[in-house]
Amino acid sequence: MGLQYLISMNRQGKVRLAKWYQNYTHDEKYRINVDVHKLISSREHRQHSNFVELQDSKLVYKRYAGLFFIASIDLEDDELAYLSAIHLLVEVLDQHFENVCELDLVFNFYKVYECLDEIFLGGELQETSKEVILNRFDEIEALE
Amino acid sequence: MGNIKGLQQFISDLRSKSSKEDQRKRINLEIVNVQKQFNSSNGISGYQRKKYILKLIYIYLTSSCNSSLFDVSSTAQSQVEKLLSSKVYSEKSVGYLTISLLNLQQEKDIIARCVQQDLQSHDQESNVLALNYIGNCTDESHLPLVEDVFQILRSATSPPLLKKKSALTMFKLCQLDPTILSNHKPWIPRILALADEPDLGLSLALLPLIDTITHYDLEQVQQLIPTFATKLNLLVCESHKVSKRYIFNGIASPWLIVKLTKLLNKILPNYNIDVHSLRILRECVSTTIHQLGAFSSTHRDAQERITANCVLFAIIALAIQLDPSKEAVKSSFDTIITLLNSRDLNTRYLALNSLISLSSLNNLQSSQKYLPKLFEILQSHQDISIRKKTLELIYALTDSANLEFVTVQLFKVSNSLDTVLKQEAANKISILAERFATDSKWFINTMFRLLSTNGVNFNESIWQRTVQIIINNEELHVYATNVIVKEYIGNKSQAFSETLIKIACIILAEYGYKITATISQDYQFDLLAKLYFYVSNHTRGMLLLSLLKLYKIDIANKRIKSKLIKVLSMEVNSINSELQQRAFEFLNLIQQLGNPQGQLLFDMLLDEMPAFTTGENPLLQRFGAPGQLPKSRNLTQQTLLPHQQQQQPEQKKEIPLTPNWQQGYYRLFEYQQGVFFENSLVKIILRIKPQGQDRSTCLYHFSILNKSSQTSLNLFLMSIVDYQTVDPPLVVNIVEIPNSVIKIGDRGSCTIQVSLRSPFLSSKQIPTLKIQFSSGGGFNGLRLKLPIFLTKFIHPSELALPVWLKHWKTMDVVDEASTIIDMKNVERDWIERFLNKIGFALVDQGSFIFSSGILNTTQEKFGTLVKVKLMEDCFELNVRVTKQGLAPLVSDYIVDFLKNV
């Protein structure tokens, strides 16, 4: 159950965010990044659904401008729930960074990790209220 | 955490380099710089440490986590301890980011120590970081921290943020070590108590842990069904009452709806849900389908549609759980299949998903009319995800009636499928053929055709199973041998298939002699010998044995002998030791044929293959009775089957009842109203009333008084357990559930409705009432056997003595229950009153006591007569009932009571 990993990468495959909820080795992480990019970038987004299987898991992904957000979930997990969760994450980032773009994630990658930990924990949803998450995000930002 | 200038500069700098090589150079320069800083004897400030580590992480991430470029872990590890133990939040936070991203194996002890300190700290932010880390990167080294995590979860002073985090962290720890919950049973009610909290974020974060608890104590989770139902109802039907902050795309916490329905689907089966909860769950279903079904496909924007569909599919799954009738499933199927025409690809994909799970519930013959459409999608859809789901659905819809159609179509489209799907299709055909074939010849043809398909790697077991079936069915020997020679390996126009050659090896060697009238043995031998050089070593080994067996059939055949010896002599020098050994041994066997012992050994070794033990393979039984579908569908290839067999629940251990339960239980045998249970906290009074004219149903009304003078009873839960759900003699419905809080001096009430379906209700089958509540700091549980006696369904029927005697005589003596009961100083009056109280009418006069009553079930009525003969120090009780076998049962109830008062 839950997320195995959550990755954000651009169309060229540059990783902007990679959060792992299982204990992968460096090699496994590298392999996943490469395989995921190969698979996702081969799918023309108008003709394909947002779901595709990769080995023993299911990728749920969505492209926002030039950036893919990809979640790997178990085969029996709900695709739509995670697709909505990805959207929630993007909306939170969008409000926090005021019209988020790829560059925001590039320069603030460490903050994005902090934000992620307020939405997911251990690959499970922890909080889904945008207001609660954003308030918490501001609270963390204010800490020295 | 604010901005870090040096880091931003480095990133801009790196981004300004256009060529890969320049970037590479810049990165190397930076790594050298960072290493130098870390090794410098002067030491660096916390700020610098944080900055350099973040630079390393940036490099690591943007290289797709490629650690071959530089060893990020060993560069970073020296700084981890200082970062983690820093008093500055941003430094500590970067420390945690480092350990969660870079696998720092060597620093495990230091990390464990820092994490524990932070977990036990009074600073909330340190708790948060530690919980995040344990939850995200759970491993064995965190197991000793589980007590600390639990303390945060249970503490009344923890804010919701910490409760959410500790609930999820607990969940991860319990997943890693399943013994945590079984070793800490008292934790379970405390965790479940949180389910009532109004914070929706906490409700959501708690569900994975509750889901895990179902594996340890399903019953306790099932008791929360009213709580879950109320919560679901709040989200679905009363969303205007939900705080705005939890509305997402117009729906109140869609994720919580999805997770709640999933949990309900898991805990509802075989549970006797109370009428109230059932009603509100049905309301959730109808409201959702009414509201979302209508506009999910029309005018909303894409994101809103996704959310609406997400909830819709979850609720449909719940609806089927609530009403799993064939008609309901069929109509859901017909509705959802229209979504396959949706323009939205995600909707189509999920519709398929939903249809697959529907088909697994029921045999949906009427849905087979959709197969042609599904084959069209399978062949022409652009998205492999959708094609794959379509194949699964086709598979789920196949049965013996449409097997031929499906396999023919699958063969037809097979060539246009991608490699992965082709493989799947092949596997599925083989399973379908095994599961549903009723014509053995058709099965053989299909399997041969399948195994001759190119470009598919077959699981070994598929051809082996085919061979087993041929061997065990004598009528197939000649047929299969003929087909494989004439249509496949002897047919030049057929593509080469090594799998079929393996089958040919075995069946020609065994049954080739049966077809020599049409295909000469020489031809058979040449056919196999010719293939020798085209196949793998493994198959060559098989071929050698087959050639030897063919030779055995006609030892006098010189031509075969010389050819065989030629092949064997060549392989004696084979570089493959297995083949070499075989050839050597076989040559030896042939040389020893001259003497009688050698001949004997030869015959023994090469004897005809015995049949496989049947019974283990249901397929063979099926072929024994063509035209009939077998009941058993257990194939040995379980892994390839679509629906995993449901695991048999473990035999439940009997949980002891609460001490002193007997008092109230027996009191209510005699009386219709009275104290059912009492202890220092509660007093439960029970009133039993027949419902309506039909005496087969009784209402049990419980009134629960909070006796404590200090505390209210919280989380008060009542449920019925140890209840037989399959063909039950009793149907028990909870009509009214008590409020979850009973204040000091206040009463709660609960009503259950009990109907007797079958009179054969032994006292062992009487269900138990389970009550749970918390008061003060403690959790209390009661288990009380319900006083649902057979006699509660007996009502008096007045008879005149002659009529009574006539009835008594017509009822068979054989079926009479007669018991002597020792009781001193028993008065005639007392017995008469007793019989009267438990539902019998007294018949006028006689030296005996005669009484009569009618036992009512929902289906039938039974006349029941009781005769009591008074003696000195004892009396004799005789019972006769108009139904065979029932008298001892009725008598048992009365005797059990009399012996226990």
JSON list of C-alpha atoms in Angstrom, two decimals, chain B residues 698-773:
[
{"chain": "B", "resi": 698, "resn": "CYS", "atom": "CA", "xyz": [-38.54, -10.82, 19.64]},
{"chain": "B", "resi": 699, "resn": "LEU", "atom": "CA", "xyz": [-37.17, -7.40, 20.48]},
{"chain": "B", "resi": 700, "resn": "TYR", "atom": "CA", "xyz": [-34.42, -7.28, 23.07]},
{"chain": "B", "resi": 701, "resn": "HIS", "atom": "CA", "xyz": [-34.25, -3.87, 24.60]},
{"chain": "B", "resi": 702, "resn": "PHE", "atom": "CA", "xyz": [-31.19, -3.01, 26.68]},
{"chain": "B", "resi": 703, "resn": "SER", "atom": "CA", "xyz": [-31.04, -0.10, 29.03]},
{"chain": "B", "resi": 704, "resn": "ILE", "atom": "CA", "xyz": [-27.56, 0.76, 30.22]},
{"chain": "B", "resi": 705, "resn": "LEU", "atom": "CA", "xyz": [-27.12, 2.82, 33.35]},
{"chain": "B", "resi": 706, "resn": "ASN", "atom": "CA", "xyz": [-23.85, 4.58, 34.10]},
{"chain": "B", "resi": 707, "resn": "LYS", "atom": "CA", "xyz": [-23.37, 3.83, 37.79]},
{"chain": "B", "resi": 708, "resn": "SER", "atom": "CA", "xyz": [-20.09, 5.64, 38.21]},
{"chain": "B", "resi": 709, "resn": "SER", "atom": "CA", "xyz": [-20.19, 8.84, 40.17]},
{"chain": "B", "resi": 710, "resn": "GLN", "atom": "CA", "xyz": [-17.03, 10.24, 38.64]},
{"chain": "B", "resi": 711, "resn": "THR", "atom": "CA", "xyz": [-16.86, 9.70, 34.95]},
{"chain": "B", "resi": 712, "resn": "SER", "atom": "CA", "xyz": [-18.96, 9.34, 31.86]},
{"chain": "B", "resi": 713, "resn": "LEU", "atom": "CA", "xyz": [-18.68, 6.21, 29.77]},
{"chain": "B", "resi": 714, "resn": "ASN", "atom": "CA", "xyz": [-17.03, 7.12, 26.51]},
{"chain": "B", "resi": 715, "resn": "LEU", "atom": "CA", "xyz": [-16.81, 5.36, 23.17]},
{"chain": "B", "resi": 716, "resn": "PHE", "atom": "CA", "xyz": [-19.57, 3.06, 24.21]},
{"chain": "B", "resi": 717, "resn": "LEU", "atom": "CA", "xyz": [-19.83, 0.31, 21.62]},
{"chain": "B", "resi": 718, "resn": "MET", "atom": "CA", "xyz": [-22.09, -2.72, 21.42]},
{"chain": "B", "resi": 719, "resn": "SER", "atom": "CA", "xyz": [-21.93, -5.49, 18.89]},
{"chain": "B", "resi": 720, "resn": "ILE", "atom": "CA", "xyz": [-23.01, -9.05, 18.38]},
{"chain": "B", "resi": 721, "resn": "VAL", "atom": "CA", "xyz": [-20.26, -11.62, 17.97]},
{"chain": "B", "resi": 722, "resn": "ASP", "atom": "CA", "xyz": [-19.89, -15.40, 17.66]},
{"chain": "B", "resi": 723, "resn": "TYR", "atom": "CA", "xyz": [-22.75, -15.20, 15.25]},
{"chain": "B", "resi": 724, "resn": "GLN", "atom": "CA", "xyz": [-23.29, -17.76, 12.60]},
{"chain": "B", "resi": 725, "resn": "THR", "atom": "CA", "xyz": [-23.73, -15.97, 9.29]},
{"chain": "B", "resi": 726, "resn": "VAL", "atom": "CA", "xyz": [-24.03, -18.90, 6.93]},
{"chain": "B", "resi": 727, "resn": "ASP", "atom": "CA", "xyz": [-27.54, -20.36, 7.06]},
{"chain": "B", "resi": 728, "resn": "PRO", "atom": "CA", "xyz": [-28.07, -19.03, 10.57]},
{"chain": "B", "resi": 729, "resn": "PRO", "atom": "CA", "xyz": [-30.83, -20.44, 12.78]},
{"chain": "B", "resi": 730, "resn": "LEU", "atom": "CA", "xyz": [-31.12, -16.93, 14.18]},
{"chain": "B", "resi": 731, "resn": "VAL", "atom": "CA", "xyz": [-31.23, -13.60, 12.40]},
{"chain": "B", "resi": 732, "resn": "VAL", "atom": "CA", "xyz": [-30.06, -10.82, 14.68]},
{"chain": "B", "resi": 733, "resn": "ASN", "atom": "CA", "xyz": [-30.40, -7.17, 13.67]},
{"chain": "B", "resi": 734, "resn": "ILE", "atom": "CA", "xyz": [-29.21, -4.24, 15.68]},
{"chain": "B", "resi": 735, "resn": "VAL", "atom": "CA", "xyz": [-32.07, -1.80, 15.43]},
{"chain": "B", "resi": 736, "resn": "GLU", "atom": "CA", "xyz": [-30.81, 0.89, 17.73]},
{"chain": "B", "resi": 737, "resn": "ILE", "atom": "CA", "xyz": [-27.25, 1.56, 18.84]},
{"chain": "B", "resi": 738, "resn": "PRO", "atom": "CA", "xyz": [-26.43, 3.35, 22.08]},
{"chain": "B", "resi": 739, "resn": "ASN", "atom": "CA", "xyz": [-24.95, 6.85, 22.06]},
{"chain": "B", "resi": 740, "resn": "SER", "atom": "CA", "xyz": [-21.21, 6.70, 22.18]},
{"chain": "B", "resi": 741, "resn": "VAL", "atom": "CA", "xyz": [-21.13, 8.72, 25.40]},
{"chain": "B", "resi": 742, "resn": "ILE", "atom": "CA", "xyz": [-23.22, 7.93, 28.49]},
{"chain": "B", "resi": 743, "resn": "LYS", "atom": "CA", "xyz": [-22.95, 10.68, 31.07]},
{"chain": "B", "resi": 744, "resn": "ILE", "atom": "CA", "xyz": [-22.87, 10.19, 34.84]},
{"chain": "B", "resi": 745, "resn": "GLY", "atom": "CA", "xyz": [-26.23, 8.91, 36.08]},
{"chain": "B", "resi": 746, "resn": "ASP", "atom": "CA", "xyz": [-27.52, 8.77, 32.51]},
{"chain": "B", "resi": 747, "resn": "ARG", "atom": "CA", "xyz": [-28.83, 5.83, 30.50]},
{"chain": "B", "resi": 748, "resn": "GLY", "atom": "CA", "xyz": [-28.03, 4.55, 27.05]},
{"chain": "B", "resi": 749, "resn": "SER", "atom": "CA", "xyz": [-30.31, 2.25, 25.18]},
{"chain": "B", "resi": 750, "resn": "CYS", "atom": "CA", "xyz": [-29.91, -0.34, 22.50]},
{"chain": "B", "resi": 751, "resn": "THR", "atom": "CA", "xyz": [-32.38, -2.62, 20.79]},
{"chain": "B", "resi": 752, "resn": "ILE", "atom": "CA", "xyz": [-31.79, -5.78, 18.84]},
{"chain": "B", "resi": 753, "resn": "GLN", "atom": "CA", "xyz": [-34.28, -7.74, 16.88]},
{"chain": "B", "resi": 754, "resn": "VAL", "atom": "CA", "xyz": [-34.04, -11.51, 16.93]},
{"chain": "B", "resi": 755, "resn": "SER", "atom": "CA", "xyz": [-35.89, -13.83, 14.56]},
{"chain": "B", "resi": 756, "resn": "LEU", "atom": "CA", "xyz": [-35.86, -17.59, 14.74]},
{"chain": "B", "resi": 757, "resn": "ARG", "atom": "CA", "xyz": [-35.38, -19.04, 11.28]},
{"chain": "B", "resi": 758, "resn": "SER", "atom": "CA", "xyz": [-34.85, -22.65, 12.21]},
{"chain": "B", "resi": 759, "resn": "PRO", "atom": "CA", "xyz": [-35.87, -24.41, 15.42]},
{"chain": "B", "resi": 760, "resn": "PHE", "atom": "CA", "xyz": [-32.60, -26.28, 15.55]},
{"chain": "B", "resi": 761, "resn": "LEU", "atom": "CA", "xyz": [-30.84, -23.73, 17.68]},
{"chain": "B", "resi": 762, "resn": "SER", "atom": "CA", "xyz": [-28.49, -25.31, 20.14]},
{"chain": "B", "resi": 763, "resn": "SER", "atom": "CA", "xyz": [-27.33, -23.27, 23.10]},
{"chain": "B", "resi": 764, "resn": "LYS", "atom": "CA", "xyz": [-23.83, -23.29, 21.60]},
{"chain": "B", "resi": 765, "resn": "GLN", "atom": "CA", "xyz": [-25.09, -21.24, 18.66]},
{"chain": "B", "resi": 766, "resn": "ILE", "atom": "CA", "xyz": [-26.40, -18.41, 20.80]},
{"chain": "B", "resi": 767, "resn": "PRO", "atom": "CA", "xyz": [-24.42, -15.27, 19.95]},
{"chain": "B", "resi": 768, "resn": "THR", "atom": "CA", "xyz": [-22.51, -13.13, 22.41]},
{"chain": "B", "resi": 769, "resn": "LEU", "atom": "CA", "xyz": [-23.05, -9.47, 23.16]},
{"chain": "B", "resi": 770, "resn": "LYS", "atom": "CA", "xyz": [-19.80, -7.56, 23.15]},
{"chain": "B", "resi": 771, "resn": "ILE", "atom": "CA", "xyz": [-19.64, -4.23, 24.92]},
{"chain": "B", "resi": 772, "resn": "GLN", "atom": "CA", "xyz": [-16.70, -1.87, 25.04]},
{"chain": "B", "resi": 773, "resn": "PHE", "atom": "CA", "xyz": [-16.29, 1.48, 26.65]}
]
